[in-house]
Amino acid sequence: MAENGAAEPAMDGPTTRRPRLGSMSRPPFPWFGMDIGGTLAKLVYYEPTDITPDEAEAERDSLKSIRKYLTSNVAYGKEGIRDTHLEMKNLALCGRKGNLHFIRFPTAGMERFLHMGHEKNFSSLHTTFCATGGGAYRFEEDFLQIAGLQLNKLDELDCLIHGIHYIDSNKFNGSSECYWYKNPTREDLCEKMPFDFRNPYPYIVVNIGSGVSILAVYSQDDYKRISGTSLGGGTFLGLCCLLTGCDTFEDAIEMAANGNSNNVDKLVKDIYGGDYTRFALSGDTVASSFGNMHIKEKREAANKEDLARATLVTITNNIGSIARMCALTEKIERVVFVGNFLRVNPISMKLLADAMDFWSSGQLKALFLEHEGYFGAVGALLQLTKTSPFDLPVDQ
């Protein structure tokens, strides 16, 4: 006790903890989160819109340059794209107000991204970059050597789940983030329907990137990986490049949209001559993917678009089958499909919606999210705002 009877402050060493109030609890701008996948790198950038005159005057030129570059362009070089249709406006984060931007580029272009960061002197503003995904480990040394940045490597499944719940809880510019398809196989009647995801537990999340991970989620902090498959979006793109000569995911999807997989696959009617009524299998059900390609005439008749469509259907059906079995095993009715495989890919989404509904007799519902493959990057951004250097002990 002090001489005046007041409690004496504890002094455990030469460090003290700065207060976690006001601006002191926030990391310095710019705010980024990154998810570096096997095929695609996803970057989210939080653009503050409530900058005060004093802040604007004190800002470094490099910070202004980065903000202008990212927000005034929709394309960066030949490969970087800002998905403007996904931008979230007036979003509150860590006591600030701003817009959240979503940017993607092929992981193969990582070195060019790092050189851009070096040219814009990013390391003068940050020394640590929050990132998740396998690339956070693969490119750790490159970040340090080329851009002068240390990576704070984060668990990708933690980031995925936290990102999903943050985006959904904030809505998508006033609209629902989560949706499902009504009448998915009827082009004339198909509707995209909003789904209330405020109390979703439990649910299955199927994350379709280069490969596939499947998780059972019981709460925001209680989940486990229950299955997966190596046959994912990377498999689809790789096979399409081999079979059709295409170069990009967008090209592969466009070819698939103009193809007919029935010219490639062996159907139930090719075996039974019609429906297999005992098990309610339509004659148009796929019995063997690519099963007709051993027949020379059919092989010669199939074009590249047919091959792309058959590849897409094969990968999608396999993912749907595994997801359904996981849902049945875990006794969970909601199945949420995410990941960049679903980007510009309504064919797969509608196939998954129809398959989950049909094979479960209406008991399972396939759900989708507008921001598809960006949730890991959002989770990394959230971790940045939680691990401000101002929250850590500092030397006096």
Short mmCIF file of C-alpha atoms in Angstrom, two decimals:
data_model
loop_
_atom_site.label_atom_id
_atom_site.label_comp_id
_atom_site.label_asym_id
_atom_site.label_seq_id
_atom_site.Cartn_x
_atom_site.Cartn_y
_atom_site.Cartn_z
CA MET A 1 0.00 0.00 0.00
CA ALA A 2 1.14 3.57 -0.60
CA GLU A 3 1.66 5.88 2.34
CA ASN A 4 -1.65 7.67 1.79
CA GLY A 5 -3.55 4.39 1.92
CA ALA A 6 -4.24 4.18 -1.82
CA ALA A 7 -3.57 0.96 -3.67
CA GLU A 8 -0.16 1.01 -5.24
CA PRO A 9 -0.09 0.17 -8.97
CA ALA A 10 1.41 -3.19 -9.81
CA MET A 11 4.81 -2.97 -11.49
CA ASP A 12 5.76 -6.34 -12.93
CA GLY A 13 8.46 -5.04 -15.21
CA PRO A 14 9.51 -2.27 -17.54
CA THR A 15 6.44 -2.58 -19.78
CA THR A 16 3.01 -1.03 -19.69
CA ARG A 17 -0.16 -1.60 -21.71
CA ARG A 18 -1.57 1.20 -23.76
CA PRO A 19 -5.28 1.92 -23.37
CA ARG A 20 -7.68 0.16 -25.73
CA LEU A 21 -9.96 3.14 -26.20
CA GLY A 22 -10.76 5.28 -29.19
CA SER A 23 -8.28 5.40 -32.03
CA MET A 24 -5.60 3.73 -29.90
CA SER A 25 -7.32 0.37 -30.36
CA ARG A 26 -7.13 0.58 -34.15
CA PRO A 27 -4.29 -0.45 -36.45
CA PRO A 28 -2.96 2.21 -38.83
CA PHE A 29 -4.33 2.36 -42.37
CA PRO A 30 -4.36 0.79 -44.91
CA TRP A 31 -6.46 -2.19 -43.83
CA PHE A 32 -6.13 -5.35 -45.91
CA GLY A 33 -6.91 -9.03 -45.57
CA MET A 34 -5.68 -11.67 -48.01
CA ASP A 35 -6.45 -15.28 -48.84
CA ILE A 36 -3.83 -16.87 -51.09
CA GLY A 37 -5.29 -20.02 -52.62
CA GLY A 38 -3.75 -22.58 -54.92
CA THR A 39 -5.26 -20.98 -58.02
CA LEU A 40 -6.59 -17.55 -57.04
CA ALA A 41 -5.48 -14.87 -54.57
CA LYS A 42 -8.23 -12.81 -52.94
CA LEU A 43 -7.63 -9.39 -51.41
CA VAL A 44 -10.10 -7.25 -49.46
CA TYR A 45 -9.40 -3.57 -48.87
CA TYR A 46 -11.26 -1.34 -46.40
CA GLU A 47 -11.49 2.22 -47.70
CA PRO A 48 -12.32 4.66 -44.89
CA THR A 49 -14.86 7.30 -45.89
CA ASP A 50 -14.90 9.21 -42.57
CA ILE A 51 -11.40 10.68 -42.78
CA THR A 52 -11.19 13.91 -40.83
CA PRO A 53 -9.41 17.02 -42.18
CA ASP A 54 -6.65 16.50 -39.62
CA GLU A 55 -6.20 12.88 -40.73
CA ALA A 56 -6.14 13.90 -44.39
CA GLU A 57 -3.46 16.49 -43.71
CA ALA A 58 -1.32 14.04 -41.77
CA GLU A 59 -1.61 11.19 -44.28
CA ARG A 60 1.51 10.04 -46.03
CA ASP A 61 1.63 10.35 -49.80
CA SER A 62 2.14 6.59 -50.12
CA LEU A 63 -1.13 5.92 -48.27
CA LYS A 64 -3.03 8.33 -50.52
CA SER A 65 -1.43 6.74 -53.57
CA ILE A 66 -2.46 3.22 -52.56
CA ARG A 67 -6.05 4.26 -51.82
CA LYS A 68 -6.37 6.12 -55.12
CA TYR A 69 -4.85 3.26 -57.10
CA LEU A 70 -7.14 0.61 -55.62
CA THR A 71 -10.41 2.57 -55.68
CA SER A 72 -10.07 4.38 -59.02
CA ASN A 73 -9.34 1.23 -61.04
CA VAL A 74 -11.37 -1.89 -61.75
CA ALA A 75 -8.47 -3.75 -63.36
CA TYR A 76 -4.84 -3.96 -62.30
CA GLY A 77 -2.53 -4.99 -65.10
CA LYS A 78 -3.76 -7.89 -67.23
CA GLU A 79 -4.97 -10.15 -64.44
CA GLY A 80 -6.09 -8.22 -61.37
CA ILE A 81 -9.83 -7.52 -61.11
CA ARG A 82 -11.88 -5.54 -58.61
CA ASP A 83 -15.34 -7.07 -58.32
CA THR A 84 -17.26 -3.81 -58.14
CA HIS A 85 -20.62 -5.61 -57.95
CA LEU A 86 -19.57 -7.05 -54.58
CA GLU A 87 -18.46 -3.77 -52.98
CA MET A 88 -20.04 -3.19 -49.56
CA LYS A 89 -20.78 0.46 -48.79
CA ASN A 90 -21.02 2.32 -45.48
CA LEU A 91 -19.64 -0.61 -43.53
CA ALA A 92 -18.74 -0.10 -39.87
CA LEU A 93 -15.47 -1.72 -38.84
CA CYS A 94 -13.39 -1.11 -35.73
CA GLY A 95 -15.12 2.19 -35.02
CA ARG A 96 -14.68 3.53 -38.56
CA LYS A 97 -17.02 3.86 -41.53
CA GLY A 98 -16.05 2.94 -45.06
CA ASN A 99 -16.40 0.77 -48.14
CA LEU A 100 -15.10 -2.78 -48.49
CA HIS A 101 -13.53 -3.64 -51.87
CA PHE A 102 -12.97 -7.13 -53.26
CA ILE A 103 -10.00 -7.81 -55.54
CA ARG A 104 -8.70 -11.03 -57.11
CA PHE A 105 -5.81 -12.13 -59.27
CA PRO A 106 -4.22 -15.46 -60.23
CA THR A 107 -1.87 -16.80 -57.58
CA ALA A 108 0.66 -17.31 -60.37
CA GLY A 109 0.89 -13.50 -60.54
CA MET A 110 1.95 -13.11 -56.91
CA GLU A 111 5.43 -11.84 -57.75
CA ARG A 112 3.97 -9.00 -59.83
CA PHE A 113 1.66 -8.09 -56.94
CA LEU A 114 4.60 -7.94 -54.54
CA HIS A 115 6.64 -5.76 -56.89
CA MET A 116 3.67 -3.39 -57.12
CA GLY A 117 3.60 -3.23 -53.31
CA HIS A 118 7.31 -2.47 -53.29
CA GLU A 119 6.93 0.30 -55.89
CA LYS A 120 4.18 1.93 -53.85
CA ASN A 121 6.33 1.76 -50.73
CA PHE A 122 3.78 -0.27 -48.83
CA SER A 123 6.30 -1.36 -46.19
CA SER A 124 6.61 2.26 -45.03
CA LEU A 125 3.01 1.99 -43.80
CA HIS A 126 2.89 -1.60 -42.59
CA THR A 127 5.46 -4.15 -41.63
CA THR A 128 2.96 -6.99 -41.15
CA PHE A 129 0.30 -8.29 -43.55
CA CYS A 130 -2.55 -10.57 -42.40
CA ALA A 131 -2.98 -13.49 -44.79
CA THR A 132 -4.49 -16.94 -44.87
CA GLY A 133 -4.53 -19.88 -47.26
CA GLY A 134 -1.69 -22.17 -48.27
CA GLY A 135 0.00 -19.33 -50.14
CA ALA A 136 0.60 -17.51 -46.87
CA TYR A 137 3.19 -20.20 -46.18
CA ARG A 138 4.37 -20.69 -49.74
CA PHE A 139 5.06 -16.99 -50.38
CA GLU A 140 6.15 -15.94 -46.90
CA GLU A 141 9.78 -15.41 -47.92
CA ASP A 142 8.78 -13.59 -51.12
CA PHE A 143 6.67 -11.10 -49.14
CA LEU A 144 9.66 -10.35 -46.95
CA GLN A 145 12.35 -10.22 -49.65
CA ILE A 146 10.42 -8.38 -52.40
CA ALA A 147 7.96 -6.17 -50.50
CA GLY A 148 9.59 -5.93 -47.07
CA LEU A 149 6.50 -7.35 -45.39
CA GLN A 150 6.15 -9.98 -42.72
CA LEU A 151 3.10 -12.23 -42.98
CA ASN A 152 0.84 -12.86 -40.03
CA LYS A 153 -0.26 -16.35 -41.14
CA LEU A 154 -3.80 -17.24 -40.09
CA ASP A 155 -5.75 -20.50 -40.11
CA GLU A 156 -7.84 -20.58 -43.27
CA LEU A 157 -10.84 -22.37 -41.77
CA ASP A 158 -11.04 -19.93 -38.85
CA CYS A 159 -10.92 -17.04 -41.31
CA LEU A 160 -13.55 -18.67 -43.54
CA ILE A 161 -16.13 -19.10 -40.78
CA HIS A 162 -15.54 -15.69 -39.20
CA GLY A 163 -15.71 -14.04 -42.62
CA ILE A 164 -19.01 -15.73 -43.47
CA HIS A 165 -20.68 -14.57 -40.28
CA TYR A 166 -19.31 -11.03 -40.45
CA ILE A 167 -20.47 -10.44 -44.02
CA ASP A 168 -23.88 -12.00 -43.47
CA SER A 169 -24.47 -10.08 -40.22
CA ASN A 170 -23.80 -6.79 -42.01
CA LYS A 171 -26.07 -7.61 -44.96
CA PHE A 172 -25.06 -6.88 -48.54
CA ASN A 173 -25.88 -3.21 -49.02
CA GLY A 174 -29.26 -3.84 -47.39
CA SER A 175 -29.93 -7.10 -49.26
CA SER A 176 -29.61 -10.72 -48.19
CA GLU A 177 -26.16 -12.29 -48.50
CA CYS A 178 -27.57 -15.82 -48.47
CA TYR A 179 -29.88 -17.25 -51.15
CA TRP A 180 -31.22 -20.44 -52.68
CA TYR A 181 -32.66 -21.45 -56.04
CA LYS A 182 -36.32 -22.19 -56.60
CA ASN A 183 -36.99 -24.44 -59.64
CA PRO A 184 -33.26 -24.61 -60.49
CA THR A 185 -33.67 -26.80 -63.59
CA ARG A 186 -36.43 -24.68 -65.16
CA GLU A 187 -34.93 -21.68 -66.92
CA ASP A 188 -38.39 -20.13 -67.32
CA LEU A 189 -39.30 -20.58 -63.65
CA CYS A 190 -35.93 -20.46 -61.87
CA GLU A 191 -35.79 -17.84 -59.14
CA LYS A 192 -33.04 -16.67 -56.82
CA MET A 193 -34.64 -16.51 -53.37
CA PRO A 194 -33.26 -14.77 -50.23
CA PHE A 195 -32.60 -16.94 -47.18
CA ASP A 196 -32.56 -15.72 -43.59
CA PHE A 197 -29.16 -16.81 -42.24
CA ARG A 198 -29.37 -15.06 -38.87
CA ASN A 199 -29.70 -18.31 -36.92
CA PRO A 200 -28.19 -20.93 -39.24
CA TYR A 201 -26.81 -23.50 -36.81
CA PRO A 202 -26.00 -26.21 -37.40
CA TYR A 203 -24.97 -26.15 -41.03
CA ILE A 204 -22.49 -27.72 -43.43
CA VAL A 205 -20.15 -25.43 -45.35
CA VAL A 206 -18.60 -26.74 -48.57
CA ASN A 207 -15.65 -24.57 -49.55
CA ILE A 208 -14.84 -25.18 -53.22
CA GLY A 209 -11.49 -23.75 -54.23
CA SER A 210 -8.71 -25.61 -56.02
CA GLY A 211 -9.77 -28.56 -53.86
CA VAL A 212 -12.71 -28.93 -51.50
CA SER A 213 -12.99 -28.77 -47.70
CA ILE A 214 -16.24 -29.63 -45.90
CA LEU A 215 -16.97 -28.39 -42.38
CA ALA A 216 -19.76 -28.95 -39.89
CA VAL A 217 -20.52 -25.67 -38.11
CA TYR A 218 -22.34 -25.67 -34.76
CA SER A 219 -21.60 -22.06 -33.75
CA GLN A 220 -19.23 -19.30 -34.79
CA ASP A 221 -16.49 -20.83 -32.65
CA ASP A 222 -17.48 -24.51 -32.76
CA TYR A 223 -16.82 -26.28 -36.04
CA LYS A 224 -14.81 -29.15 -37.45
CA ARG A 225 -13.55 -30.34 -40.81
CA ILE A 226 -15.41 -33.53 -41.62
CA SER A 227 -14.40 -34.31 -45.19
CA GLY A 228 -13.06 -33.00 -48.48
CA THR A 229 -11.88 -34.01 -51.91
CA SER A 230 -8.98 -33.18 -54.20
CA LEU A 231 -11.43 -32.88 -57.10
CA GLY A 232 -12.37 -29.21 -57.06
CA GLY A 233 -12.15 -26.03 -59.09
CA GLY A 234 -8.48 -26.58 -59.86
CA THR A 235 -9.33 -30.01 -61.25
CA PHE A 236 -12.04 -28.53 -63.48
CA LEU A 237 -9.74 -25.83 -64.85
CA GLY A 238 -6.78 -28.18 -65.30
CA LEU A 239 -8.81 -30.80 -67.19
CA CYS A 240 -10.47 -28.17 -69.35
CA CYS A 241 -7.08 -26.73 -70.30
CA LEU A 242 -5.94 -30.21 -71.30
CA LEU A 243 -9.13 -31.21 -73.12
CA THR A 244 -10.09 -27.95 -74.81
CA GLY A 245 -6.97 -25.77 -74.94
CA CYS A 246 -8.63 -22.96 -72.95
CA ASP A 247 -6.46 -20.71 -70.76
CA THR A 248 -8.70 -19.24 -68.07
CA PHE A 249 -11.51 -20.22 -65.74
CA GLU A 250 -13.82 -17.74 -67.46
CA ASP A 251 -13.09 -19.33 -70.84
CA ALA A 252 -13.76 -22.80 -69.45
CA ILE A 253 -17.11 -21.75 -67.97
CA GLU A 254 -18.15 -20.02 -71.19
CA MET A 255 -17.35 -23.15 -73.19
CA ALA A 256 -19.26 -25.31 -70.71
CA ALA A 257 -22.29 -23.02 -71.01
CA ASN A 258 -22.42 -23.75 -74.74
CA GLY A 259 -21.83 -27.50 -74.48
CA ASN A 260 -23.96 -30.62 -73.99
CA SER A 261 -22.57 -33.17 -71.55
CA ASN A 262 -25.02 -35.81 -72.82
CA ASN A 263 -22.77 -36.14 -75.87
CA VAL A 264 -19.96 -37.28 -73.59
CA ASP A 265 -21.49 -39.06 -70.59
CA LYS A 266 -23.16 -42.44 -70.55
CA LEU A 267 -26.72 -41.98 -69.27
CA VAL A 268 -29.14 -44.38 -67.61
CA LYS A 269 -31.13 -44.59 -70.85
CA ASP A 270 -27.97 -45.61 -72.71
CA ILE A 271 -27.94 -48.70 -70.50
CA TYR A 272 -31.64 -49.40 -69.82
CA GLY A 273 -33.16 -47.85 -72.91
CA GLY A 274 -35.18 -45.49 -70.72
CA ASP A 275 -35.85 -44.75 -67.05
CA TYR A 276 -34.82 -47.10 -64.25
CA THR A 277 -38.23 -46.96 -62.62
CA ARG A 278 -37.52 -49.20 -59.62
CA PHE A 279 -35.21 -46.58 -58.14
CA ALA A 280 -36.89 -43.56 -59.75
CA LEU A 281 -33.86 -42.85 -61.90
CA SER A 282 -34.61 -40.74 -64.95
CA GLY A 283 -33.17 -41.93 -68.22
CA ASP A 284 -31.24 -38.64 -68.38
CA THR A 285 -29.38 -39.34 -65.12
CA VAL A 286 -25.62 -39.70 -65.59
CA ALA A 287 -24.63 -43.34 -65.10
CA SER A 288 -20.97 -42.91 -66.07
CA SER A 289 -19.17 -39.60 -66.53
CA PHE A 290 -17.32 -39.56 -69.88
CA GLY A 291 -18.66 -43.09 -70.29
CA ASN A 292 -19.32 -42.76 -74.02
CA MET A 293 -15.84 -41.56 -74.92
CA HIS A 294 -14.57 -45.08 -75.53
CA ILE A 295 -16.86 -45.21 -78.58
CA LYS A 296 -15.00 -43.78 -81.54
CA GLU A 297 -18.05 -42.28 -83.25
CA LYS A 298 -19.23 -40.50 -80.12
CA ARG A 299 -15.72 -39.34 -79.32
CA GLU A 300 -15.38 -37.79 -82.78
CA ALA A 301 -18.81 -36.17 -82.52
CA ALA A 302 -18.16 -34.47 -79.17
CA ASN A 303 -16.79 -30.94 -79.46
CA LYS A 304 -14.71 -28.92 -77.00
CA GLU A 305 -17.77 -27.27 -75.51
CA ASP A 306 -19.28 -30.68 -74.79
CA LEU A 307 -16.08 -31.79 -73.08
CA ALA A 308 -15.99 -28.65 -70.94
CA ARG A 309 -19.62 -29.14 -69.92
CA ALA A 310 -19.06 -32.81 -69.08
CA THR A 311 -16.03 -31.89 -66.98
CA LEU A 312 -18.04 -29.29 -65.08
CA VAL A 313 -20.92 -31.70 -64.47
CA THR A 314 -18.55 -34.46 -63.34
CA ILE A 315 -16.78 -32.27 -60.77
CA THR A 316 -20.03 -30.72 -59.55
CA ASN A 317 -21.84 -34.04 -59.17
CA ASN A 318 -18.95 -35.49 -57.19
CA ILE A 319 -18.91 -32.51 -54.81
CA GLY A 320 -22.68 -32.66 -54.38
CA SER A 321 -22.59 -36.38 -53.64
CA ILE A 322 -19.93 -36.00 -50.93
CA ALA A 323 -21.71 -32.98 -49.42
CA ARG A 324 -24.98 -34.88 -49.25
CA MET A 325 -23.39 -37.86 -47.50
CA CYS A 326 -21.73 -35.53 -44.98
CA ALA A 327 -25.05 -33.81 -44.26
CA LEU A 328 -26.78 -37.15 -43.73
CA THR A 329 -23.98 -38.43 -41.48
CA GLU A 330 -24.02 -35.27 -39.36
CA LYS A 331 -27.84 -35.05 -39.46
CA ILE A 332 -27.69 -31.44 -40.71
CA GLU A 333 -30.21 -30.07 -43.21
CA ARG A 334 -28.56 -26.82 -44.36
CA VAL A 335 -25.61 -27.03 -46.75
CA VAL A 336 -23.82 -23.80 -47.70
CA PHE A 337 -21.65 -23.83 -50.82
CA VAL A 338 -18.90 -21.19 -51.10
CA GLY A 339 -15.64 -20.69 -52.97
CA ASN A 340 -14.45 -19.20 -56.24
CA PHE A 341 -15.44 -22.31 -58.20
CA LEU A 342 -18.96 -20.86 -58.04
CA ARG A 343 -17.93 -17.48 -59.47
CA VAL A 344 -19.66 -16.85 -62.83
CA ASN A 345 -20.82 -20.45 -62.56
CA PRO A 346 -24.63 -20.66 -62.26
CA ILE A 347 -24.52 -24.06 -63.99
CA SER A 348 -22.89 -25.71 -60.98
CA MET A 349 -25.01 -23.83 -58.45
CA LYS A 350 -28.24 -24.96 -60.08
CA LEU A 351 -26.96 -28.52 -60.45
CA LEU A 352 -26.10 -28.58 -56.75
CA ALA A 353 -29.45 -27.07 -55.78
CA ASP A 354 -31.38 -29.63 -57.82
CA ALA A 355 -29.29 -32.61 -56.71
CA MET A 356 -29.46 -31.78 -52.99
CA ASP A 357 -33.22 -31.34 -53.17
CA PHE A 358 -33.94 -34.42 -55.33
CA TRP A 359 -31.70 -36.98 -53.64
CA SER A 360 -32.85 -35.95 -50.16
CA SER A 361 -36.55 -35.84 -51.11
CA GLY A 362 -36.61 -32.17 -50.19
CA GLN A 363 -34.93 -32.58 -46.78
CA LEU A 364 -31.65 -30.83 -47.70
CA LYS A 365 -31.39 -27.26 -48.94
CA ALA A 366 -28.42 -25.97 -50.92
CA LEU A 367 -27.57 -22.40 -49.92
CA PHE A 368 -25.22 -19.94 -51.60
CA LEU A 369 -23.54 -16.66 -50.62
CA GLU A 370 -23.03 -13.58 -52.79
CA HIS A 371 -19.36 -13.09 -51.87
CA GLU A 372 -18.49 -16.71 -52.75
CA GLY A 373 -14.71 -16.96 -52.42
CA TYR A 374 -13.81 -13.86 -50.39
CA PHE A 375 -14.69 -14.98 -46.86
CA GLY A 376 -11.18 -16.14 -45.98
CA ALA A 377 -9.76 -12.74 -46.92
CA VAL A 378 -12.49 -11.01 -44.88
CA GLY A 379 -11.58 -13.19 -41.90
CA ALA A 380 -7.95 -12.11 -42.25
CA LEU A 381 -9.03 -8.46 -42.31
CA LEU A 382 -11.03 -9.00 -39.11
CA GLN A 383 -7.95 -10.46 -37.45
CA LEU A 384 -5.96 -7.36 -38.43
CA THR A 385 -8.41 -5.12 -36.61
CA LYS A 386 -8.19 -7.39 -33.53
CA THR A 387 -4.39 -7.53 -33.40
CA SER A 388 -3.49 -3.88 -33.47
CA PRO A 389 0.07 -3.19 -32.29
CA PHE A 390 -1.52 -0.65 -29.92
CA ASP A 391 -3.05 -3.56 -27.98
CA LEU A 392 0.34 -5.06 -27.17
CA PRO A 393 2.73 -4.29 -24.30
CA VAL A 394 5.24 -1.62 -25.27
CA ASP A 395 8.52 -0.46 -23.73
CA GLN A 396 8.34 2.73 -21.72
#
